[in-house]
mmCIF file of N, CA and C in Angstrom:
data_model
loop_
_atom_site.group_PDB
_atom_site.id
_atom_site.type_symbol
_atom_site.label_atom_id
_atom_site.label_comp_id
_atom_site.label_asym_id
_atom_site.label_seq_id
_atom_site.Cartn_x
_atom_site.Cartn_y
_atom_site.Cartn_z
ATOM 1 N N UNK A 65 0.844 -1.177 0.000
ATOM 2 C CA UNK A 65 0.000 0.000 0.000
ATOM 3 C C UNK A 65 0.891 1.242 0.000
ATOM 4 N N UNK A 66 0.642 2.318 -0.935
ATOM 5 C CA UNK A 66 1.611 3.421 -1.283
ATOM 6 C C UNK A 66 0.970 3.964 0.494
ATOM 7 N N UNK A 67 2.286 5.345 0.498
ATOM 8 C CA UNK A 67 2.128 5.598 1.528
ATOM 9 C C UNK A 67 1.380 4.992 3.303
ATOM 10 N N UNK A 68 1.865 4.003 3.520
ATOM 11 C CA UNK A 68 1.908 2.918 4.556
ATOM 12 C C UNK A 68 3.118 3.168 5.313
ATOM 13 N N UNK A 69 3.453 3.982 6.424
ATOM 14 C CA UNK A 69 5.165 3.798 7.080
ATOM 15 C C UNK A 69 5.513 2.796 7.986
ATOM 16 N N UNK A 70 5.664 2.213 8.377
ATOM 17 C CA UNK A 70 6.242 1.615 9.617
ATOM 18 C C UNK A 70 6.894 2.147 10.834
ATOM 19 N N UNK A 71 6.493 2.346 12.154
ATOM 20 C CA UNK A 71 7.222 2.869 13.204
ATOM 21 C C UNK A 71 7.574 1.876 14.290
ATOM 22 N N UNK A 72 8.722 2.234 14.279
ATOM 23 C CA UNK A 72 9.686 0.708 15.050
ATOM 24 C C UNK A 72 10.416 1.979 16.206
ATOM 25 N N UNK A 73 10.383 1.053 17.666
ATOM 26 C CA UNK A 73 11.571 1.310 18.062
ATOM 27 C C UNK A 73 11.731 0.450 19.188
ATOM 28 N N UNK A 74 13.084 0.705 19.823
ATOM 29 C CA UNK A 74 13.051 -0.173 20.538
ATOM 30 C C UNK A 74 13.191 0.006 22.241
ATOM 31 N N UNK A 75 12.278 1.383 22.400
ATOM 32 C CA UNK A 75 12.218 2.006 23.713
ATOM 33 C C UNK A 75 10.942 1.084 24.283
ATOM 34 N N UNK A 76 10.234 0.536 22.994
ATOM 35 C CA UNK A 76 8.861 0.270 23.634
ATOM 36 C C UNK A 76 9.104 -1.443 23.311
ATOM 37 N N UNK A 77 7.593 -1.938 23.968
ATOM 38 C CA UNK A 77 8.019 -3.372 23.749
ATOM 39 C C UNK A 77 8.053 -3.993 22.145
ATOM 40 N N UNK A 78 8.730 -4.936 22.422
ATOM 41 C CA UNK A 78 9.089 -5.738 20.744
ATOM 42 C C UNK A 78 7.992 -6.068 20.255
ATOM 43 N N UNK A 79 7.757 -6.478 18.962
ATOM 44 C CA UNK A 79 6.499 -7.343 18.550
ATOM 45 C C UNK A 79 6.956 -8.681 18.908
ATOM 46 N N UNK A 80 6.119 -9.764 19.300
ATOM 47 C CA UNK A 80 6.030 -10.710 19.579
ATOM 48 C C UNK A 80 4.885 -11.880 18.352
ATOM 49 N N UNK A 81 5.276 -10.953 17.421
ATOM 50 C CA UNK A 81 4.176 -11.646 16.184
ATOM 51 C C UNK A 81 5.097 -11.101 14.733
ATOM 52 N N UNK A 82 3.557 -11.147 13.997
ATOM 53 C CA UNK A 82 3.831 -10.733 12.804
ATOM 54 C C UNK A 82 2.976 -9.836 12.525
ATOM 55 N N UNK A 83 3.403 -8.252 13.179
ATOM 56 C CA UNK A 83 2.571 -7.065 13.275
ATOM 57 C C UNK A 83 3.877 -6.087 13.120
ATOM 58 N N UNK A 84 3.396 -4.749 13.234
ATOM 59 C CA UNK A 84 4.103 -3.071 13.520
ATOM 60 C C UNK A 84 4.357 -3.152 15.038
ATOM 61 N N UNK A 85 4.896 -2.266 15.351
ATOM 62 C CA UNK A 85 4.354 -1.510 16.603
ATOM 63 C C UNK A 85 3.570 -0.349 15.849
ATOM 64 N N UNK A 86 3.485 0.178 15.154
ATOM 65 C CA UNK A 86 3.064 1.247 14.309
ATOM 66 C C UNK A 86 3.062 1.234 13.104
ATOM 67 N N UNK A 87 1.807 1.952 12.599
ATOM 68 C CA UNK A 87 2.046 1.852 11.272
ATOM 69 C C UNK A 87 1.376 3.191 10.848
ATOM 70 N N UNK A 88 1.830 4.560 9.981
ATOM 71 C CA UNK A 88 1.680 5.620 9.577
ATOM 72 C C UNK A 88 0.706 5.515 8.584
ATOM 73 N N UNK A 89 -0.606 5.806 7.911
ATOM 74 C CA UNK A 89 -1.200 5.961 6.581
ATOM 75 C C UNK A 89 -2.126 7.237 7.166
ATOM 76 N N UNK A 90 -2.106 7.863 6.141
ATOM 77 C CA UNK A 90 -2.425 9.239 5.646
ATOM 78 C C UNK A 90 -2.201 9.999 7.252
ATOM 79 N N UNK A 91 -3.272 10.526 7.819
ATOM 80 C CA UNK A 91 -2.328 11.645 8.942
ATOM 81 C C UNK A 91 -2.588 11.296 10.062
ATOM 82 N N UNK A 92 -2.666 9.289 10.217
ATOM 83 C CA UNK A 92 -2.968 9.193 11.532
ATOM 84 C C UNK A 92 -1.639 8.049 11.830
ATOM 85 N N UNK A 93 -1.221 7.745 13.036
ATOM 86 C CA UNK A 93 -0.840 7.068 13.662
ATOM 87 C C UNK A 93 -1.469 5.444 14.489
ATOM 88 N N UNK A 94 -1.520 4.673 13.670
ATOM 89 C CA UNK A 94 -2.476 3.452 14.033
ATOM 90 C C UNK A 94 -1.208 2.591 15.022
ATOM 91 N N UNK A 95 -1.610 2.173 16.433
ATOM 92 C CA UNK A 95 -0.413 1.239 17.107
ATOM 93 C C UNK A 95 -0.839 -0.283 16.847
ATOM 94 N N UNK A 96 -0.532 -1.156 17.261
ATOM 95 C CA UNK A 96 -0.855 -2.713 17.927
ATOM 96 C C UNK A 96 -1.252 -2.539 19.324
ATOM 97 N N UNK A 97 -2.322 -3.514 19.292
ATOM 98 C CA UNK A 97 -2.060 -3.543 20.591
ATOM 99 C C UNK A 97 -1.134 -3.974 21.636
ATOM 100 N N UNK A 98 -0.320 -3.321 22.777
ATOM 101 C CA UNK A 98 0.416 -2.830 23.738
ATOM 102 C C UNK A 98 -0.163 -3.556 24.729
ATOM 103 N N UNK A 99 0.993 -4.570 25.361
ATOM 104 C CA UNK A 99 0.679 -4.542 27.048
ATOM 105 C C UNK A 99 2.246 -4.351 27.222
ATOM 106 N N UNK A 100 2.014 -4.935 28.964
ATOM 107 C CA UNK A 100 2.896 -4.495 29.555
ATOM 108 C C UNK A 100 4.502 -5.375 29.974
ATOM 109 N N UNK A 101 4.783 -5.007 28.428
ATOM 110 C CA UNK A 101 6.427 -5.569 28.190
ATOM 111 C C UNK A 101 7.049 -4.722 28.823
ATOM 112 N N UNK A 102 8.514 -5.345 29.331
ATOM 113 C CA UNK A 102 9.844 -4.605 28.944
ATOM 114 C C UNK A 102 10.364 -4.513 27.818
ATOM 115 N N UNK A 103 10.517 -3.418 27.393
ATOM 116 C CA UNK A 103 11.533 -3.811 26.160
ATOM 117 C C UNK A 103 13.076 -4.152 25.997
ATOM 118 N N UNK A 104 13.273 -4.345 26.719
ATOM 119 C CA UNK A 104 14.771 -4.981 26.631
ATOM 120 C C UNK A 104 14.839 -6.376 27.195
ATOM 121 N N UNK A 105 13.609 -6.940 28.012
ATOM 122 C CA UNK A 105 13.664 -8.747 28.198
ATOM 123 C C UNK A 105 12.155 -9.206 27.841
ATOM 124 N N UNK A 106 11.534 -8.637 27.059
ATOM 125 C CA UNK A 106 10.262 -9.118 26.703
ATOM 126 C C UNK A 106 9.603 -9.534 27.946
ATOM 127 N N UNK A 107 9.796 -9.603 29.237
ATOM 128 C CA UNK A 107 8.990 -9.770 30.251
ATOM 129 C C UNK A 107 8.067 -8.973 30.572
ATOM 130 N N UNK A 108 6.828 -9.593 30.964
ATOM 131 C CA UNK A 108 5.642 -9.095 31.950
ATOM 132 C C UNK A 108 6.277 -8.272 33.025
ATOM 133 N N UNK A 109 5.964 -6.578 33.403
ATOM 134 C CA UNK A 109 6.369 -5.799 34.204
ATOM 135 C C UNK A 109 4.863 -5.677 34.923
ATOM 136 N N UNK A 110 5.161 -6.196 36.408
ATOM 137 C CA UNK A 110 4.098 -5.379 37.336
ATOM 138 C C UNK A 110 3.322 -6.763 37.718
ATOM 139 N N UNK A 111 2.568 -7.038 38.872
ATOM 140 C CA UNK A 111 1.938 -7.902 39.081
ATOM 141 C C UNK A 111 0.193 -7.406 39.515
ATOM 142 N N UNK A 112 -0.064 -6.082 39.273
ATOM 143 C CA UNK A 112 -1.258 -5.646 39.446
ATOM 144 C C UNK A 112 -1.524 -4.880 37.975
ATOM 145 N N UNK A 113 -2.968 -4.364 38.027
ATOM 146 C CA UNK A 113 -3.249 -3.523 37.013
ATOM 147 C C UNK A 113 -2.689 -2.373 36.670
ATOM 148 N N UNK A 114 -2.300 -1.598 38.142
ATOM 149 C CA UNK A 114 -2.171 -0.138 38.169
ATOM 150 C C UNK A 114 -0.585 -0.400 37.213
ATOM 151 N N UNK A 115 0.015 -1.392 37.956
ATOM 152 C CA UNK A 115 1.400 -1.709 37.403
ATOM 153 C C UNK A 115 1.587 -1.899 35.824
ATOM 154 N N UNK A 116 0.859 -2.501 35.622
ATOM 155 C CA UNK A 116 0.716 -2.843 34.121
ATOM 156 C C UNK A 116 0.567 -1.697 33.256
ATOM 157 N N UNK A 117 -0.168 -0.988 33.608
ATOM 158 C CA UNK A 117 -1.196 -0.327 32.734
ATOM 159 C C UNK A 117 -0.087 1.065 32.338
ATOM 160 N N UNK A 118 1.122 0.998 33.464
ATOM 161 C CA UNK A 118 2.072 2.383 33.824
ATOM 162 C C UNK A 118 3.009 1.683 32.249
ATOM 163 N N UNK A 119 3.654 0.144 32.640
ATOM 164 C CA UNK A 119 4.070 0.139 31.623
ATOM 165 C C UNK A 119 3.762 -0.192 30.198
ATOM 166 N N UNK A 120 2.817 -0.448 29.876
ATOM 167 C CA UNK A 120 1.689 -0.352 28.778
ATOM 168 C C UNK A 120 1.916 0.930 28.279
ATOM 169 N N UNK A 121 1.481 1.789 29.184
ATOM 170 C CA UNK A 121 1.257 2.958 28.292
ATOM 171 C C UNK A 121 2.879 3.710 28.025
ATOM 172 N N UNK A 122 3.655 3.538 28.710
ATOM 173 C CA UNK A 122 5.012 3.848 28.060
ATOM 174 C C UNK A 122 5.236 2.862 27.163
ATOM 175 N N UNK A 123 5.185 1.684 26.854
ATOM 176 C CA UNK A 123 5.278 1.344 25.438
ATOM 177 C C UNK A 123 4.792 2.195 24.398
ATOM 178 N N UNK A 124 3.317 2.429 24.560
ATOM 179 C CA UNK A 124 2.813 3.075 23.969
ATOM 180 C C UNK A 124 3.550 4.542 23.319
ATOM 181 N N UNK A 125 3.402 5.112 24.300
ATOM 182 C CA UNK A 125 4.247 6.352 24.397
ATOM 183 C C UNK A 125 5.764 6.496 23.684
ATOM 184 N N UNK A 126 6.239 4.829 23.768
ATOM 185 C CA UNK A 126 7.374 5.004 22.896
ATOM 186 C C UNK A 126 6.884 5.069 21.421
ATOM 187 N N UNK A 127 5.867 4.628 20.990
ATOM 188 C CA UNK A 127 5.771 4.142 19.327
ATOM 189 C C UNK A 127 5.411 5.837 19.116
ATOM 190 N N UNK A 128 4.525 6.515 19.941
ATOM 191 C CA UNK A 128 4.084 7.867 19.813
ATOM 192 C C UNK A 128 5.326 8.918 19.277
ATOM 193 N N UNK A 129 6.626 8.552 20.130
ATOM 194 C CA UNK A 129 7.454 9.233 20.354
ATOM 195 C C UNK A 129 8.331 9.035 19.274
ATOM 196 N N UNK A 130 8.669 7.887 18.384
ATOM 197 C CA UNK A 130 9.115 7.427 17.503
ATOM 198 C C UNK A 130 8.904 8.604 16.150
ATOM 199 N N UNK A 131 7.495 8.644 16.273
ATOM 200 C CA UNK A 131 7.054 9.777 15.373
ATOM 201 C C UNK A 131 7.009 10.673 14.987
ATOM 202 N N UNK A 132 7.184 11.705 16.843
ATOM 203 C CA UNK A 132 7.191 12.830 17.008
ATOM 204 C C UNK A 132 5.965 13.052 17.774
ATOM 205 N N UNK A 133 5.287 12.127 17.931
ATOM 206 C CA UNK A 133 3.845 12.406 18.796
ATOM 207 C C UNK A 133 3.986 12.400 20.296
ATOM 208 N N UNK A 134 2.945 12.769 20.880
ATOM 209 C CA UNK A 134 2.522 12.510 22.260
ATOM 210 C C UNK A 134 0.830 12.206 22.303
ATOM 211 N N UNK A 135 1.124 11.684 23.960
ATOM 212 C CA UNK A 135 -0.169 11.606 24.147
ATOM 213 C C UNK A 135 -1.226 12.490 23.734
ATOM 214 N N UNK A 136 -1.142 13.970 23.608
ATOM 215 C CA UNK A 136 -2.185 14.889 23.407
ATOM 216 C C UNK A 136 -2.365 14.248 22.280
ATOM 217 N N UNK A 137 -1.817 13.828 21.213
ATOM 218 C CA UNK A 137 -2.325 13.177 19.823
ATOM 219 C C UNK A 137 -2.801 12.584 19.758
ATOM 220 N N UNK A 138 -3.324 11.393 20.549
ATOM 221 C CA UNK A 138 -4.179 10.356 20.749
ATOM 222 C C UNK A 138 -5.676 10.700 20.319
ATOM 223 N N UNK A 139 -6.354 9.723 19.402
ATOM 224 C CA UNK A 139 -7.907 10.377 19.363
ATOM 225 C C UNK A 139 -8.557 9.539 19.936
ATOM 226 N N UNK A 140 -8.079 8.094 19.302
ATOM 227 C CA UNK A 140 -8.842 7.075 20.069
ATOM 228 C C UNK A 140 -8.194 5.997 21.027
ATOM 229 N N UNK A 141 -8.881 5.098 21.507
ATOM 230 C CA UNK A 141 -8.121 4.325 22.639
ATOM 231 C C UNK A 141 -8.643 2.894 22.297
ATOM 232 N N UNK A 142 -8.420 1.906 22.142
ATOM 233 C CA UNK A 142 -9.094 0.699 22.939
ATOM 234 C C UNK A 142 -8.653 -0.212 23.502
ATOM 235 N N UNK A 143 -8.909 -0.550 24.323
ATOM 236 C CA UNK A 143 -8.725 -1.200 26.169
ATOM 237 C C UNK A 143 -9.063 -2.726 25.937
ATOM 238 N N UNK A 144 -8.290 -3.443 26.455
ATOM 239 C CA UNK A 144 -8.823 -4.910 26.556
ATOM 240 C C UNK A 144 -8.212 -4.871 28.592
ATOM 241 N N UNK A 145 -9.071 -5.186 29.252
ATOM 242 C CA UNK A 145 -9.208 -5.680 30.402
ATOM 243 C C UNK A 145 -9.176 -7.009 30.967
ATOM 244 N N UNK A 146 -8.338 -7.844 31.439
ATOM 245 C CA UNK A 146 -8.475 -9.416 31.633
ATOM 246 C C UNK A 146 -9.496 -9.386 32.789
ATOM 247 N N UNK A 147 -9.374 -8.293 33.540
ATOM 248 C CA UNK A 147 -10.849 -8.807 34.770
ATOM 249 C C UNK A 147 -11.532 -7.697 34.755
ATOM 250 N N UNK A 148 -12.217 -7.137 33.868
ATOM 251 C CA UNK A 148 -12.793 -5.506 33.378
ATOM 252 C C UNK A 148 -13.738 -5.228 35.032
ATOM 253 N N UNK A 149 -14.317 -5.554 35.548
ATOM 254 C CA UNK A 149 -15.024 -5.271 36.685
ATOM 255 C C UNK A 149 -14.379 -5.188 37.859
ATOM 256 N N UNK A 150 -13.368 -6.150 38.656
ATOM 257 C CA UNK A 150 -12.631 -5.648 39.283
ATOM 258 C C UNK A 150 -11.578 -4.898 39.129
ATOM 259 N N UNK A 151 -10.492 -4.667 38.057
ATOM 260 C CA UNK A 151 -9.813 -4.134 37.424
ATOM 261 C C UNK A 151 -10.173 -2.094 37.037
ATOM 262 N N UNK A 152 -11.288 -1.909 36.549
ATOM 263 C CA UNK A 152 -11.554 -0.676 35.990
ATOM 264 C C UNK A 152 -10.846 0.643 36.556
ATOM 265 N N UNK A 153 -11.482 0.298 37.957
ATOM 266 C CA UNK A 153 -11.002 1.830 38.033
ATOM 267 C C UNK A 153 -9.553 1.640 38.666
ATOM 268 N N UNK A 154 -8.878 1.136 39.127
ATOM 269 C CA UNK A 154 -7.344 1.136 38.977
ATOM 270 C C UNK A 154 -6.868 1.689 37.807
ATOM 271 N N UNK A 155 -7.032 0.651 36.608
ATOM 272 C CA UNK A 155 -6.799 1.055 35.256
ATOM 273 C C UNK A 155 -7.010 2.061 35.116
ATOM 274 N N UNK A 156 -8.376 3.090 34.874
ATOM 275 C CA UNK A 156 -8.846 4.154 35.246
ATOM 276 C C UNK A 156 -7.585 5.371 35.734
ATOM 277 N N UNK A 157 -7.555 5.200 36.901
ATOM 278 C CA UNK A 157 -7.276 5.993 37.370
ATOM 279 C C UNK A 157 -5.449 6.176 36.770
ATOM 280 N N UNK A 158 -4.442 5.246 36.259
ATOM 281 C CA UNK A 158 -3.448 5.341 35.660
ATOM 282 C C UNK A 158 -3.660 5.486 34.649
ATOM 283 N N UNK A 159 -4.600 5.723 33.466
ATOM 284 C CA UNK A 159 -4.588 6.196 31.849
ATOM 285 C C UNK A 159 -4.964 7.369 32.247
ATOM 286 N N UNK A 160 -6.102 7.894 33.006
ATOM 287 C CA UNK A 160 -6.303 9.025 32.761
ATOM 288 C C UNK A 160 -5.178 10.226 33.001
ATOM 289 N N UNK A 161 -4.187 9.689 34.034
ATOM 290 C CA UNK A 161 -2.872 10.666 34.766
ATOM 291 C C UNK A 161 -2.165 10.659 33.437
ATOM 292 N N UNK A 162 -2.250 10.153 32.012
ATOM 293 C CA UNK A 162 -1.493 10.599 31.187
ATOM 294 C C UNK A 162 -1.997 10.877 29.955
ATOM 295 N N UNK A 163 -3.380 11.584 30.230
ATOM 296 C CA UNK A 163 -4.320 12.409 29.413
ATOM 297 C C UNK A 163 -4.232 13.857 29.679
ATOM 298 N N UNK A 164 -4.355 14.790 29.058
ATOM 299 C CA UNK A 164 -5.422 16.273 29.743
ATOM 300 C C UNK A 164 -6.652 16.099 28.710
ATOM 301 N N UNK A 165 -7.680 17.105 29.284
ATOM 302 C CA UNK A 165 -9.009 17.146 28.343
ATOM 303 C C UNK A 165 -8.770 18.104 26.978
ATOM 304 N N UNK A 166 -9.078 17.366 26.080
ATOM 305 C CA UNK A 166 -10.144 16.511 25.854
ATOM 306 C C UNK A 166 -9.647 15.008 25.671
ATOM 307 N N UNK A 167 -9.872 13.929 26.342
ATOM 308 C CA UNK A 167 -9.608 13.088 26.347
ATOM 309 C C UNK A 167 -9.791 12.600 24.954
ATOM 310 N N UNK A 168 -8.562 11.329 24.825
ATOM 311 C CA UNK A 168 -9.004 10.654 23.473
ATOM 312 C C UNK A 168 -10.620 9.711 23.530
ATOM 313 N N UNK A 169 -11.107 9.050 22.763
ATOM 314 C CA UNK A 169 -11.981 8.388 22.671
ATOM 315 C C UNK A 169 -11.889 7.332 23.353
ATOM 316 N N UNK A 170 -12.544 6.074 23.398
ATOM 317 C CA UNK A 170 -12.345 5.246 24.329
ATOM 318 C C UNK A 170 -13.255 4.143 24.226
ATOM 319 N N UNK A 171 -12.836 2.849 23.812
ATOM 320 C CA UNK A 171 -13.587 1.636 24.256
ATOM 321 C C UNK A 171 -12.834 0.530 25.114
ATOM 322 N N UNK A 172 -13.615 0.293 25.946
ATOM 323 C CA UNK A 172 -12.810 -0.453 27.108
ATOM 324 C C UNK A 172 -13.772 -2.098 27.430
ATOM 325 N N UNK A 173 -13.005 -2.935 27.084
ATOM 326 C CA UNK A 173 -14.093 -4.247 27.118
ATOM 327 C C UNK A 173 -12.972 -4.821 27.713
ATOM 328 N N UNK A 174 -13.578 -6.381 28.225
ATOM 329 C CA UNK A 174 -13.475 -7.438 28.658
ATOM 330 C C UNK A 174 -12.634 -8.599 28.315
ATOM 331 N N UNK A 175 -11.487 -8.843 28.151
ATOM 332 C CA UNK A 175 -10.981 -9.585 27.028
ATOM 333 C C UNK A 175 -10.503 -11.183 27.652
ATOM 334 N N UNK A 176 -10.176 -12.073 26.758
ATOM 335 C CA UNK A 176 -9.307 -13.216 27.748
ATOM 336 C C UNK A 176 -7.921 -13.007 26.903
ATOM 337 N N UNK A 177 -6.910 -12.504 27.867
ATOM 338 C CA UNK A 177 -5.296 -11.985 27.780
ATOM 339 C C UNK A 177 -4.435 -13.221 27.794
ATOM 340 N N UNK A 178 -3.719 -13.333 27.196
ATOM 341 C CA UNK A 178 -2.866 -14.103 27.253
ATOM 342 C C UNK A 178 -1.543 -13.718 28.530
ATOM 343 N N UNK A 179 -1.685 -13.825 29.731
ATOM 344 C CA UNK A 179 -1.199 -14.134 30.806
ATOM 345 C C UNK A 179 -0.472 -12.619 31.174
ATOM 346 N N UNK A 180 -1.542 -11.231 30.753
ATOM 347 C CA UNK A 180 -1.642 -10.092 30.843
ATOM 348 C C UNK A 180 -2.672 -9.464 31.339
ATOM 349 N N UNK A 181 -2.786 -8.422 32.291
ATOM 350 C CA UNK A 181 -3.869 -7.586 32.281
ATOM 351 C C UNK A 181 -4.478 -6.659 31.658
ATOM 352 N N UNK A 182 -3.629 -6.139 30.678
ATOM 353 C CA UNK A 182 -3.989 -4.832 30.359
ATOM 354 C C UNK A 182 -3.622 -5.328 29.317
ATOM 355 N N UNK A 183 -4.211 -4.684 28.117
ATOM 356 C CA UNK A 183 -3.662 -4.655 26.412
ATOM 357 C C UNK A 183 -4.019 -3.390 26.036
ATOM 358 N N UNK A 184 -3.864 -2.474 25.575
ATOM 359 C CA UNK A 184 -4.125 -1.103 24.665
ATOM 360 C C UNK A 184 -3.607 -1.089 23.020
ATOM 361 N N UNK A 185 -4.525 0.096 22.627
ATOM 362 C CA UNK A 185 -3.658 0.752 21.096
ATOM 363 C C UNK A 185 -4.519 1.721 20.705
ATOM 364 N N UNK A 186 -3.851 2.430 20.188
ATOM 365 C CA UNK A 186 -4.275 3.975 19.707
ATOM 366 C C UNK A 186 -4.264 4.313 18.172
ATOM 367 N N UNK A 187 -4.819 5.012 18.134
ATOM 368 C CA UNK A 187 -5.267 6.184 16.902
ATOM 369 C C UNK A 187 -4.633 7.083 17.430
ATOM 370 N N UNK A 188 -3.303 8.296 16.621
ATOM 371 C CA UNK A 188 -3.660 9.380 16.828
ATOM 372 C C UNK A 188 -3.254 9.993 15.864
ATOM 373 N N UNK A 189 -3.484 11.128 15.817
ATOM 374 C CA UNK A 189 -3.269 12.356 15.067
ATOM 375 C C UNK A 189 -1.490 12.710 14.474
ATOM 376 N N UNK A 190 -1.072 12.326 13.255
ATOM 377 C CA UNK A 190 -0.225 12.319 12.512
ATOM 378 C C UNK A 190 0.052 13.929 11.722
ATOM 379 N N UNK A 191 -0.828 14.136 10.905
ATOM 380 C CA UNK A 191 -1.023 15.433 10.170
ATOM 381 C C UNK A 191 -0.331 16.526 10.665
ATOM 382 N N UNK A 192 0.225 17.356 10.088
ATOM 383 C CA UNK A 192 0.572 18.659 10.060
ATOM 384 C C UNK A 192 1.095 19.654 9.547
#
């Protein structure tokens, strides 16, 4: 696909497939979904949500950063939760500390994780 970029780095976690961490088309920023690797031993960081979710979103934040983005660029969000009901507002309360308003968009469901709590990936705003 013409204009398709690829954004790699290696602040954030590795792919563990056959995906991006990012991928650029027209003026948005599309991620994978993100949990909570290290990137330098592919290990699970954190044994709670709040934990997870801190390094999740600095993965995240690295593919952002790769670009030139930040969080304010974010439009959309979506959330996979391994225990969405007890879990929420922990989670909650660590995504939102690396928002200001207007928050990005947001769908947050229920997922079965492969031996993770948290999974994320974003939309954001590329253009300028």
């Amino acid at each position: 696909m013409a204009g398709k970029q690829e954004i790699r780095t290696t602040a954030g976690a590795p792919p563990i497939g056959a995906y991006s961490q990012g991928l650029v088309v027209g003026d948005f920023l599309h991620t994978s979904g993100m949990g909570p690797l290290d990137p330098e031993t592919g290990e699970v960081v954190g044994d709670d949500v709040a934990a997870q979710t801190h390094r999740t979103m600095r993965n995240l934040g690295a593919v952002l950063e790769a670009r030139g983005l930040t969080f304010d660029d974010v439009v959309k969000a979506t959330v996979h939760l391994q225990n969405l009901k007890e879990d929420f507002a922990a989670f909650n309360e660590v995504y939102q500390s690396y928002f200001t308003r207007p928050y990005p968009v947001r769908t947050t469901v229920g997922s079965d994780l492969m031996d993770i709590l948290v999974e994320i990936d974003f939309v954001a705003y590329a253009g300028r």
